[in-house]
Structures are given as structure tokens and as C-alpha cells.
mmCIF file of C-alpha atoms and ligand atoms in Angstrom:
data_model
loop_
_atom_site.group_PDB
_atom_site.id
_atom_site.type_symbol
_atom_site.label_atom_id
_atom_site.label_comp_id
_atom_site.label_asym_id
_atom_site.label_seq_id
_atom_site.Cartn_x
_atom_site.Cartn_y
_atom_site.Cartn_z
ATOM 1 C CA MET Q 1452 0.072 0.050 0.073
ATOM 2 C CA THR Q 1453 1.223 3.445 -0.837
ATOM 3 C CA THR Q 1454 1.187 6.096 1.823
ATOM 4 C CA THR Q 1455 0.141 9.696 1.090
ATOM 5 C CA TYR Q 1456 2.923 11.321 3.044
ATOM 6 C CA SER Q 1457 6.663 10.902 2.735
ATOM 7 C CA SER Q 1458 8.545 10.567 5.863
ATOM 8 C CA ARG Q 1459 9.294 14.257 5.956
ATOM 9 C CA VAL Q 1460 5.722 15.633 5.647
ATOM 10 C CA PRO Q 1461 5.978 19.434 4.781
ATOM 11 C CA ALA Q 1462 4.399 21.474 7.459
ATOM 12 C CA ALA Q 1463 1.693 23.205 5.319
ATOM 13 C CA ALA Q 1464 0.518 19.528 4.241
ATOM 14 C CA ALA Q 1465 -0.016 18.243 7.692
ATOM 15 C CA PRO Q 1466 -3.510 17.024 8.134
ATOM 16 C CA ALA Q 1467 -6.007 19.372 9.893
ATOM 17 C CA GLY Q 1468 -6.763 18.566 13.540
ATOM 18 C CA ILE Q 1469 -3.613 17.165 14.843
ATOM 19 C CA ALA Q 1470 -2.446 20.354 16.639
ATOM 20 C CA ALA Q 1471 -0.203 19.448 19.627
ATOM 21 C CA ALA Q 1472 -1.257 22.759 21.042
ATOM 22 C CA ARG Q 1473 -3.697 25.653 19.990
ATOM 23 C CA ALA Q 1474 -4.557 29.110 21.233
ATOM 24 C CA THR Q 1475 -7.879 30.751 20.090
ATOM 25 C CA ASP Q 1476 -8.488 34.494 20.581
ATOM 26 C CA LEU Q 1477 -6.000 34.318 23.595
ATOM 27 C CA SER Q 1478 -5.638 37.600 25.461
ATOM 28 C CA LYS Q 1479 -3.461 38.280 28.464
ATOM 29 C CA VAL Q 1480 -3.684 41.610 30.307
ATOM 30 C CA TYR Q 1481 -1.387 42.544 33.200
ATOM 31 C CA GLY Q 1482 -2.377 45.096 35.757
ATOM 32 C CA GLN Q 1483 -5.118 47.584 35.542
ATOM 33 C CA GLY Q 1484 -5.654 51.366 35.096
ATOM 34 C CA GLU Q 1485 -2.403 53.080 34.282
ATOM 35 C CA THR Q 1486 -0.205 50.270 34.667
ATOM 36 C CA LYS Q 1487 -2.460 48.009 32.385
ATOM 37 C CA VAL Q 1488 -0.475 46.105 29.603
ATOM 38 C CA VAL Q 1489 -1.995 44.057 27.083
ATOM 39 C CA ALA Q 1490 0.708 41.389 26.534
ATOM 40 C CA LEU Q 1491 -1.480 39.359 24.185
ATOM 41 C CA ASP Q 1492 -4.122 40.648 21.975
ATOM 42 C CA ARG Q 1493 -6.481 37.872 20.759
ATOM 43 C CA VAL Q 1494 -3.714 35.636 19.452
ATOM 44 C CA SER Q 1495 -4.949 32.485 17.414
ATOM 45 C CA VAL Q 1496 -2.205 29.978 16.529
ATOM 46 C CA GLU Q 1497 -1.818 26.244 16.145
ATOM 47 C CA PHE Q 1498 1.363 24.269 16.773
ATOM 48 C CA ARG Q 1499 1.024 20.986 14.624
ATOM 49 C CA LYS Q 1500 2.501 17.809 15.889
ATOM 50 C CA ALA Q 1501 6.075 16.741 15.017
ATOM 51 C CA GLU Q 1502 6.791 20.281 13.927
ATOM 52 C CA PHE Q 1503 9.527 22.531 15.146
ATOM 53 C CA THR Q 1504 8.233 26.193 15.459
ATOM 54 C CA ALA Q 1505 10.248 29.094 16.443
ATOM 55 C CA ILE Q 1506 8.565 32.307 18.007
ATOM 56 C CA MET Q 1507 10.233 35.452 17.273
ATOM 57 C CA GLY Q 1508 9.587 39.197 17.825
ATOM 58 C CA PRO Q 1509 11.003 42.331 19.431
ATOM 59 C CA SER Q 1510 11.603 42.435 23.149
ATOM 60 C CA GLY Q 1511 8.270 42.934 25.048
ATOM 61 C CA SER Q 1512 6.162 41.688 22.035
ATOM 62 C CA GLY Q 1513 4.569 38.714 24.210
ATOM 63 C CA LYS Q 1514 6.692 35.782 23.296
ATOM 64 C CA SER Q 1515 7.220 34.401 26.840
ATOM 65 C CA THR Q 1516 3.839 35.398 27.778
ATOM 66 C CA LEU Q 1517 2.313 33.464 24.934
ATOM 67 C CA MET Q 1518 4.477 30.416 25.646
ATOM 68 C CA HIS Q 1519 3.487 30.566 29.478
ATOM 69 C CA CYS Q 1520 -0.129 30.911 28.728
ATOM 70 C CA MET Q 1521 -0.147 27.881 26.358
ATOM 71 C CA ALA Q 1522 1.913 25.758 28.618
ATOM 72 C CA GLY Q 1523 -0.373 26.402 31.702
ATOM 73 C CA LEU Q 1524 2.128 28.385 33.584
ATOM 74 C CA ASP Q 1525 0.100 31.662 33.553
ATOM 75 C CA SER Q 1526 -3.524 32.264 33.520
ATOM 76 C CA VAL Q 1527 -5.257 33.715 30.630
ATOM 77 C CA SER Q 1528 -7.374 36.846 30.664
ATOM 78 C CA SER Q 1529 -9.717 35.690 27.746
ATOM 79 C CA GLY Q 1530 -9.853 33.148 24.891
ATOM 80 C CA SER Q 1531 -8.688 29.399 25.192
ATOM 81 C CA ALA Q 1532 -5.432 27.490 25.263
ATOM 82 C CA LEU Q 1533 -5.459 23.659 24.402
ATOM 83 C CA ILE Q 1534 -2.869 21.009 24.852
ATOM 84 C CA GLY Q 1535 -4.096 18.447 22.642
ATOM 85 C CA ASP Q 1536 -7.769 18.339 23.257
ATOM 86 C CA THR Q 1537 -7.440 19.472 26.921
ATOM 87 C CA GLU Q 1538 -8.589 23.043 27.476
ATOM 88 C CA LEU Q 1539 -6.212 24.541 30.024
ATOM 89 C CA THR Q 1540 -8.431 27.438 31.082
ATOM 90 C CA LYS Q 1541 -10.912 24.973 32.454
ATOM 91 C CA LEU Q 1542 -8.512 22.929 34.586
ATOM 92 C CA LYS Q 1543 -8.153 23.362 38.407
ATOM 93 C CA ASP Q 1544 -4.740 23.652 39.840
ATOM 94 C CA LYS Q 1545 -4.026 20.107 40.682
ATOM 95 C CA LYS Q 1546 -5.025 18.866 37.155
ATOM 96 C CA LEU Q 1547 -2.996 21.695 35.616
ATOM 97 C CA THR Q 1548 -0.092 20.659 37.627
ATOM 98 C CA LYS Q 1549 -0.307 17.211 36.503
ATOM 99 C CA LEU Q 1550 -0.757 18.093 32.788
ATOM 100 C CA ARG Q 1551 2.263 20.159 32.939
ATOM 101 C CA ARG Q 1552 4.207 17.319 34.571
ATOM 102 C CA ASP Q 1553 3.100 14.536 32.302
ATOM 103 C CA ARG Q 1554 2.602 16.083 28.927
ATOM 104 C CA ILE Q 1555 4.789 19.166 28.653
ATOM 105 C CA GLY Q 1556 8.583 19.652 28.689
ATOM 106 C CA PHE Q 1557 10.052 22.840 29.387
ATOM 107 C CA ILE Q 1558 13.581 24.527 28.684
ATOM 108 C CA PHE Q 1559 14.077 27.991 30.230
ATOM 109 C CA GLN Q 1560 16.885 30.353 30.259
ATOM 110 C CA ALA Q 1561 17.183 30.007 33.966
ATOM 111 C CA TYR Q 1562 17.825 26.148 33.963
ATOM 112 C CA ASN Q 1563 15.890 25.434 37.176
ATOM 113 C CA LEU Q 1564 18.359 22.545 37.886
ATOM 114 C CA LEU Q 1565 18.274 21.469 41.556
ATOM 115 C CA PRO Q 1566 21.770 22.222 43.045
ATOM 116 C CA THR Q 1567 22.051 19.118 45.192
ATOM 117 C CA LEU Q 1568 21.230 16.768 42.530
ATOM 118 C CA ASN Q 1569 23.917 15.528 40.083
ATOM 119 C CA ALA Q 1570 23.324 15.897 36.384
ATOM 120 C CA LEU Q 1571 21.710 12.500 35.766
ATOM 121 C CA GLU Q 1572 19.494 12.866 38.736
ATOM 122 C CA ASN Q 1573 18.265 16.277 37.346
ATOM 123 C CA ILE Q 1574 17.704 14.775 33.974
ATOM 124 C CA THR Q 1575 15.434 11.976 35.367
ATOM 125 C CA LEU Q 1576 13.827 14.080 38.074
ATOM 126 C CA PRO Q 1577 10.485 14.728 36.231
ATOM 127 C CA LEU Q 1578 10.235 10.950 35.411
ATOM 128 C CA ASP Q 1579 10.983 9.920 39.102
ATOM 129 C CA ILE Q 1580 8.519 12.481 40.292
ATOM 130 C CA ALA Q 1581 5.784 11.297 37.932
ATOM 131 C CA GLY Q 1582 6.727 7.736 38.821
ATOM 132 C CA ARG Q 1583 7.420 6.691 35.353
ATOM 133 C CA LYS Q 1584 10.188 4.250 34.343
ATOM 134 C CA THR Q 1585 13.116 5.502 32.279
ATOM 135 C CA GLU Q 1586 13.485 4.254 28.765
ATOM 136 C CA GLN Q 1587 17.161 3.496 29.056
ATOM 137 C CA ALA Q 1588 18.010 3.408 25.252
ATOM 138 C CA TRP Q 1589 16.234 6.730 24.831
ATOM 139 C CA LEU Q 1590 17.978 8.296 27.839
ATOM 140 C CA ASP Q 1591 21.359 7.037 26.618
ATOM 141 C CA ARG Q 1592 20.808 8.580 23.375
ATOM 142 C CA VAL Q 1593 19.785 11.800 24.704
ATOM 143 C CA ILE Q 1594 22.712 12.110 27.124
ATOM 144 C CA GLU Q 1595 25.096 11.206 24.335
ATOM 145 C CA THR Q 1596 23.684 13.675 21.927
ATOM 146 C CA VAL Q 1597 23.651 16.559 24.313
ATOM 147 C CA GLY Q 1598 27.300 15.486 25.115
ATOM 148 C CA LEU Q 1599 27.093 14.892 28.866
ATOM 149 C CA SER Q 1600 28.234 11.394 29.078
ATOM 150 C CA GLY Q 1601 31.277 12.509 31.000
ATOM 151 C CA ARG Q 1602 29.534 14.729 33.312
ATOM 152 C CA LEU Q 1603 26.600 12.811 34.866
ATOM 153 C CA LYS Q 1604 27.917 12.653 38.318
ATOM 154 C CA HIS Q 1605 28.694 16.502 38.372
ATOM 155 C CA ARG Q 1606 26.381 18.847 40.264
ATOM 156 C CA PRO Q 1607 25.311 21.952 38.528
ATOM 157 C CA SER Q 1608 27.746 24.285 40.210
ATOM 158 C CA GLN Q 1609 30.452 22.018 38.860
ATOM 159 C CA LEU Q 1610 29.117 22.439 35.358
ATOM 160 C CA SER Q 1611 29.713 25.365 32.781
ATOM 161 C CA GLY Q 1612 26.690 27.481 31.763
ATOM 162 C CA GLY Q 1613 26.335 25.682 28.497
ATOM 163 C CA GLN Q 1614 26.669 22.301 30.148
ATOM 164 C CA GLN Q 1615 23.872 23.223 32.633
ATOM 165 C CA GLN Q 1616 21.699 24.240 29.688
ATOM 166 C CA ARG Q 1617 22.378 20.917 28.155
ATOM 167 C CA VAL Q 1618 21.230 19.237 31.127
ATOM 168 C CA ALA Q 1619 18.055 21.165 31.083
ATOM 169 C CA VAL Q 1620 17.478 20.193 27.467
ATOM 170 C CA ALA Q 1621 18.157 16.584 28.143
ATOM 171 C CA ARG Q 1622 15.704 16.793 31.040
ATOM 172 C CA ALA Q 1623 12.951 18.140 28.853
ATOM 173 C CA LEU Q 1624 13.443 15.462 26.228
ATOM 174 C CA ALA Q 1625 13.871 12.558 28.792
ATOM 175 C CA SER Q 1626 10.120 11.957 29.231
ATOM 176 C CA ARG Q 1627 9.248 12.450 25.543
ATOM 177 C CA PRO Q 1628 6.398 14.853 26.347
ATOM 178 C CA GLU Q 1629 3.694 15.681 23.875
ATOM 179 C CA ILE Q 1630 5.187 19.161 23.392
ATOM 180 C CA ILE Q 1631 8.338 20.905 24.537
ATOM 181 C CA PHE Q 1632 8.423 24.673 25.079
ATOM 182 C CA GLY Q 1633 11.651 26.448 25.316
ATOM 183 C CA ASP Q 1634 12.493 30.040 26.020
ATOM 184 C CA GLU Q 1635 15.729 30.877 24.386
ATOM 185 C CA PRO Q 1636 16.882 27.339 24.971
ATOM 186 C CA THR Q 1637 20.364 27.977 23.452
ATOM 187 C CA GLY Q 1638 20.612 31.678 24.474
ATOM 188 C CA ASN Q 1639 23.411 30.930 26.927
ATOM 189 C CA LEU Q 1640 25.485 28.571 24.719
ATOM 190 C CA ASP Q 1641 28.568 29.342 22.337
ATOM 191 C CA SER Q 1642 27.758 28.946 18.809
ATOM 192 C CA ARG Q 1643 28.967 25.393 18.545
ATOM 193 C CA ALA Q 1644 27.290 24.113 21.632
ATOM 194 C CA GLY Q 1645 24.119 26.033 20.477
ATOM 195 C CA ALA Q 1646 24.387 24.426 17.119
ATOM 196 C CA GLU Q 1647 24.576 20.978 18.646
ATOM 197 C CA VAL Q 1648 21.643 21.299 20.941
ATOM 198 C CA LEU Q 1649 19.605 23.064 17.989
ATOM 199 C CA GLY Q 1650 20.573 20.156 15.778
ATOM 200 C CA PHE Q 1651 19.556 17.688 18.341
ATOM 201 C CA LEU Q 1652 16.233 19.323 18.773
ATOM 202 C CA ARG Q 1653 15.518 19.347 15.091
ATOM 203 C CA ASN Q 1654 16.477 15.581 14.693
ATOM 204 C CA SER Q 1655 13.995 14.867 17.819
ATOM 205 C CA VAL Q 1656 11.321 16.432 15.705
ATOM 206 C CA ARG Q 1657 12.359 14.818 12.562
ATOM 207 C CA GLU Q 1658 13.237 11.303 13.609
ATOM 208 C CA LEU Q 1659 10.995 10.952 16.762
ATOM 209 C CA GLY Q 1660 8.034 12.986 15.976
ATOM 210 C CA GLN Q 1661 8.626 15.320 19.098
ATOM 211 C CA THR Q 1662 6.872 18.661 18.849
ATOM 212 C CA ILE Q 1663 8.940 21.762 19.944
ATOM 213 C CA VAL Q 1664 7.983 25.476 20.253
ATOM 214 C CA MET Q 1665 11.017 27.695 20.935
ATOM 215 C CA VAL Q 1666 11.254 31.418 21.543
ATOM 216 C CA THR Q 1667 14.395 32.826 20.167
ATOM 217 C CA HIS Q 1668 15.927 36.096 18.978
ATOM 218 C CA ASP Q 1669 18.601 34.534 16.840
ATOM 219 C CA PRO Q 1670 17.718 33.937 13.033
ATOM 220 C CA VAL Q 1671 20.384 31.225 12.923
ATOM 221 C CA ALA Q 1672 18.568 29.307 15.729
ATOM 222 C CA ALA Q 1673 15.091 30.014 14.107
ATOM 223 C CA SER Q 1674 16.378 28.593 10.869
ATOM 224 C CA TYR Q 1675 16.508 25.097 12.356
ATOM 225 C CA ALA Q 1676 12.792 25.331 12.797
ATOM 226 C CA ASP Q 1677 10.153 24.249 10.326
ATOM 227 C CA ARG Q 1678 8.247 27.448 10.851
ATOM 228 C CA VAL Q 1679 8.582 30.853 12.409
ATOM 229 C CA VAL Q 1680 5.724 32.777 14.005
ATOM 230 C CA PHE Q 1681 6.448 36.407 14.378
ATOM 231 C CA LEU Q 1682 4.825 38.471 17.179
ATOM 232 C CA ALA Q 1683 4.779 42.331 17.632
ATOM 233 C CA ASP Q 1684 2.770 44.225 20.140
ATOM 234 C CA GLY Q 1685 1.030 41.110 21.429
ATOM 235 C CA ARG Q 1686 -0.192 39.963 17.901
ATOM 236 C CA ILE Q 1687 0.885 37.535 15.411
ATOM 237 C CA VAL Q 1688 2.084 39.488 12.335
ATOM 238 C CA ASP Q 1689 3.809 36.919 10.250
ATOM 239 C CA ASP Q 1690 4.100 33.181 9.851
ATOM 240 C CA MET Q 1691 6.899 31.670 7.704
ATOM 241 C CA SER Q 1692 7.538 28.025 6.576
ATOM 242 C CA GLY Q 1693 10.869 26.713 5.668
ATOM 243 C CA PRO Q 1694 12.834 29.626 7.251
ATOM 244 C CA THR Q 1695 16.571 30.346 6.481
ATOM 245 C CA ALA Q 1696 18.611 32.691 8.639
ATOM 246 C CA GLU Q 1697 18.621 35.153 5.835
ATOM 247 C CA SER Q 1698 14.945 35.183 5.292
ATOM 248 C CA VAL Q 1699 14.224 35.525 8.928
ATOM 249 C CA LEU Q 1700 16.743 38.325 9.376
ATOM 250 C CA GLU Q 1701 14.999 40.090 6.441
ATOM 251 C CA ARG Q 1702 11.525 39.683 8.034
ATOM 252 C CA MET Q 1703 12.876 40.812 11.348
ATOM 253 C CA LYS Q 1704 14.322 44.070 9.719
ATOM 254 C CA ASN Q 1705 10.766 44.930 8.268
ATOM 255 C CA LEU Q 1706 9.137 44.124 11.707
ATOM 256 C CA ASP Q 1707 11.500 46.437 13.679
ATOM 257 C CA ALA Q 1708 10.845 49.048 10.912
ATOM 258 C CA ARG Q 1709 7.069 48.535 11.437
ATOM 259 C CA VAL Q 1710 7.429 48.675 15.194
ATOM 260 C CA ARG Q 1711 9.480 51.875 14.943
ATOM 261 C CA THR Q 1712 6.998 53.681 12.801
ATOM 262 C CA ASN Q 1713 4.119 52.929 15.058
HETATM 263 N N1 ATP E 2130 4.140 39.834 35.405
HETATM 264 C C1 ATP E 2130 3.963 40.836 34.523
HETATM 265 N N2 ATP E 2130 3.444 41.919 35.001
HETATM 266 C C2 ATP E 2130 3.188 42.990 34.274
HETATM 267 N N3 ATP E 2130 3.611 43.172 32.907
HETATM 268 C C3 ATP E 2130 4.110 42.041 32.388
HETATM 269 C C4 ATP E 2130 4.369 40.703 33.228
HETATM 270 N N4 ATP E 2130 5.071 39.968 32.379
HETATM 271 C C5 ATP E 2130 5.183 40.518 31.166
HETATM 272 N N5 ATP E 2130 4.605 41.880 31.286
HETATM 273 C C6 ATP E 2130 4.578 42.889 30.100
HETATM 274 O O1 ATP E 2130 3.914 42.008 28.970
HETATM 275 C C7 ATP E 2130 4.660 42.449 27.718
HETATM 276 C C8 ATP E 2130 5.107 41.133 27.204
HETATM 277 O O2 ATP E 2130 6.224 40.584 27.913
HETATM 278 P P1 ATP E 2130 6.910 39.265 27.515
HETATM 279 O O3 ATP E 2130 7.739 38.752 28.535
HETATM 280 O O4 ATP E 2130 5.930 38.197 26.949
HETATM 281 O O5 ATP E 2130 7.796 39.714 26.240
HETATM 282 P P2 ATP E 2130 8.869 38.954 25.397
HETATM 283 O O6 ATP E 2130 8.480 39.102 23.955
HETATM 284 O O7 ATP E 2130 9.150 37.640 25.923
HETATM 285 O O8 ATP E 2130 10.228 39.927 25.671
HETATM 286 P P3 ATP E 2130 11.720 39.386 25.686
HETATM 287 O O9 ATP E 2130 12.189 39.237 24.265
HETATM 288 O O10 ATP E 2130 12.279 40.717 26.291
HETATM 289 O O11 ATP E 2130 11.768 38.313 26.498
HETATM 290 C C9 ATP E 2130 5.753 43.281 28.010
HETATM 291 O O12 ATP E 2130 5.216 44.589 27.785
HETATM 292 C C10 ATP E 2130 5.954 43.275 29.465
HETATM 293 O O13 ATP E 2130 6.281 44.316 30.221
HETATM 294 MG MG1 MG E 2131 10.695 36.538 26.912
#
């Protein structure tokens, strides 16, 4: 039997209805009165399964807020946010915590590693907390690819910033969550380590069907993604498939110009 899709399904050809995460008319307002800030203004966006999406935009455009609202780390002011078929805004705290733990992986700028645990213990911590068994072959592969094999017994304070970031990446991948959200996951790495981690993230999408959404300021980092969503002033202003560093840079320049003239 022939199959309709090649192993690399182009982003645009992905069948409808298989979004890993979705926001509909999502707004987020911080504060009130004079300090009121509309961080997100009726954003609708879908992140398809097994796709690597980068989110870009000027500082303060709402990238982190969008990610936090879609990952259930922050409440929304109006609209909806779904992980798979689960509406986050309807969940009580306990269920939300469980959903974050079981179904979402996080990679943040501040690595959130526990100082008293060594690298390996930090990587497997979410699995241990969830009482899930480690898939050893997968774990070995993750550890080797992020280049931590010789550092597993080291505590975070004994690791460089880049190595700590790689522990955080390995930790997010270890449980094979439905979706991984990263806020500048390679922001603190030198270009070689950054390229390795980005290559690994991309491979985990291509070969293992992992879904990844990553905020970045770096057009080169964004070029590893299948798609780039551009935010400005809390709104989605552009959506690009098959980005290259050059095409992203060009789009960013236009965006900056647009923001300046507003
Ligand atoms: N807790 C908060 N209270 C009040 N305002 C906030 C809060 N968090 C974010 N904001 C505001 O919301 C807007 C969007 O912030 P956000 O952190 O999402 O931007 P960003 O695109 O991630 O920026 P950066 O690239 O600098 O990280 C900004 O104007 C910011 O000042
Ligand atoms: Mg941010």
C-alpha cells in the first residue's frame, strides 16, 4: 500500500486536527488602570504535531507570555489554550500541575536545575516525580547527543553554563512529552554548543516526532525550525515556513521598522 505522506511531511501539508497545542483568541492583560499592559491581543495560533516552531519578535512583544499561557504556567485573561484536546483554562490547579508534569517539557533560560542533585538525577527528576520508568536506550541517546556522558555525576555548580543548559535540554527530552516549550533554550550557549543542541532538537522532531516550540532572538537558531511565527505588540504579524537565517533576518528588519514607525 502506498502512503500519502513521505517521511518528511511538509508543514503546510500536515492534516488538519492534529495540533499539539492551540490558542484561540487568547488575550493576556497584566495590571489595570495606568499600569495595564495588553501582553497578548486575541492571538490565535496552532502548533502542529511533530513540527519545530520558532517564535520571534521584538523584546516585550509577548513571546514569553504566549508560551507561558499555552503551557499552563500563567492564566489567560480571555480566549482559550489547548494542549491536545485539553482546554487549560478549564482545569483546576491540581489537574493543571499534573498536565504540565506529564505532557509538557520545558527548557528555560534559567535552567531550574536542583543544586543538590547531579546531572543524571536532574535529567531523570521529572520521570522520578511522575513515577514513570526511564526508557534507558532513549535516555542514553539523549545524554550522548547533548554531550553529557562524562559529566553525569557532576552537580550543576560543577558544570559550565552551557553544560547546565544541556542538562536542562536533556531533562525536557527525557520523558518524551507531547510538546516541549523552550524560552531561548540556546541563548546562553556558544555557537558550537548551541548548534549541537539545536541540531538535536531538530532531529528529535524529524526522527522521533517530538513537537517543539521555541522562543528565540537568533535568526540562525530560528532557521533550524520548520516554521517561524512572528509576534509584535502582542499580535501575530507573520508566519513563515521553511525559514533560512537570511529570510528570518529580512523579516525581522521589516518588523523592527514597522514597530518603530508605530
Ligand atoms: N508579570 C507581569 N506583570 C506586568 N507586565 C508584564 C508581566 N510579564 C510581562 N509583562 C509585560 O507584557 C509584555 C510582554 O512581555 P513578554 O515577557 O511576554 O515579552 P517577550 O516578547 O518575551 O520579551 P523578551 O524578548 O524581552 O523576553 C511586556 O510589555 C511586559 O512588560
Ligand atoms: Mg521573553
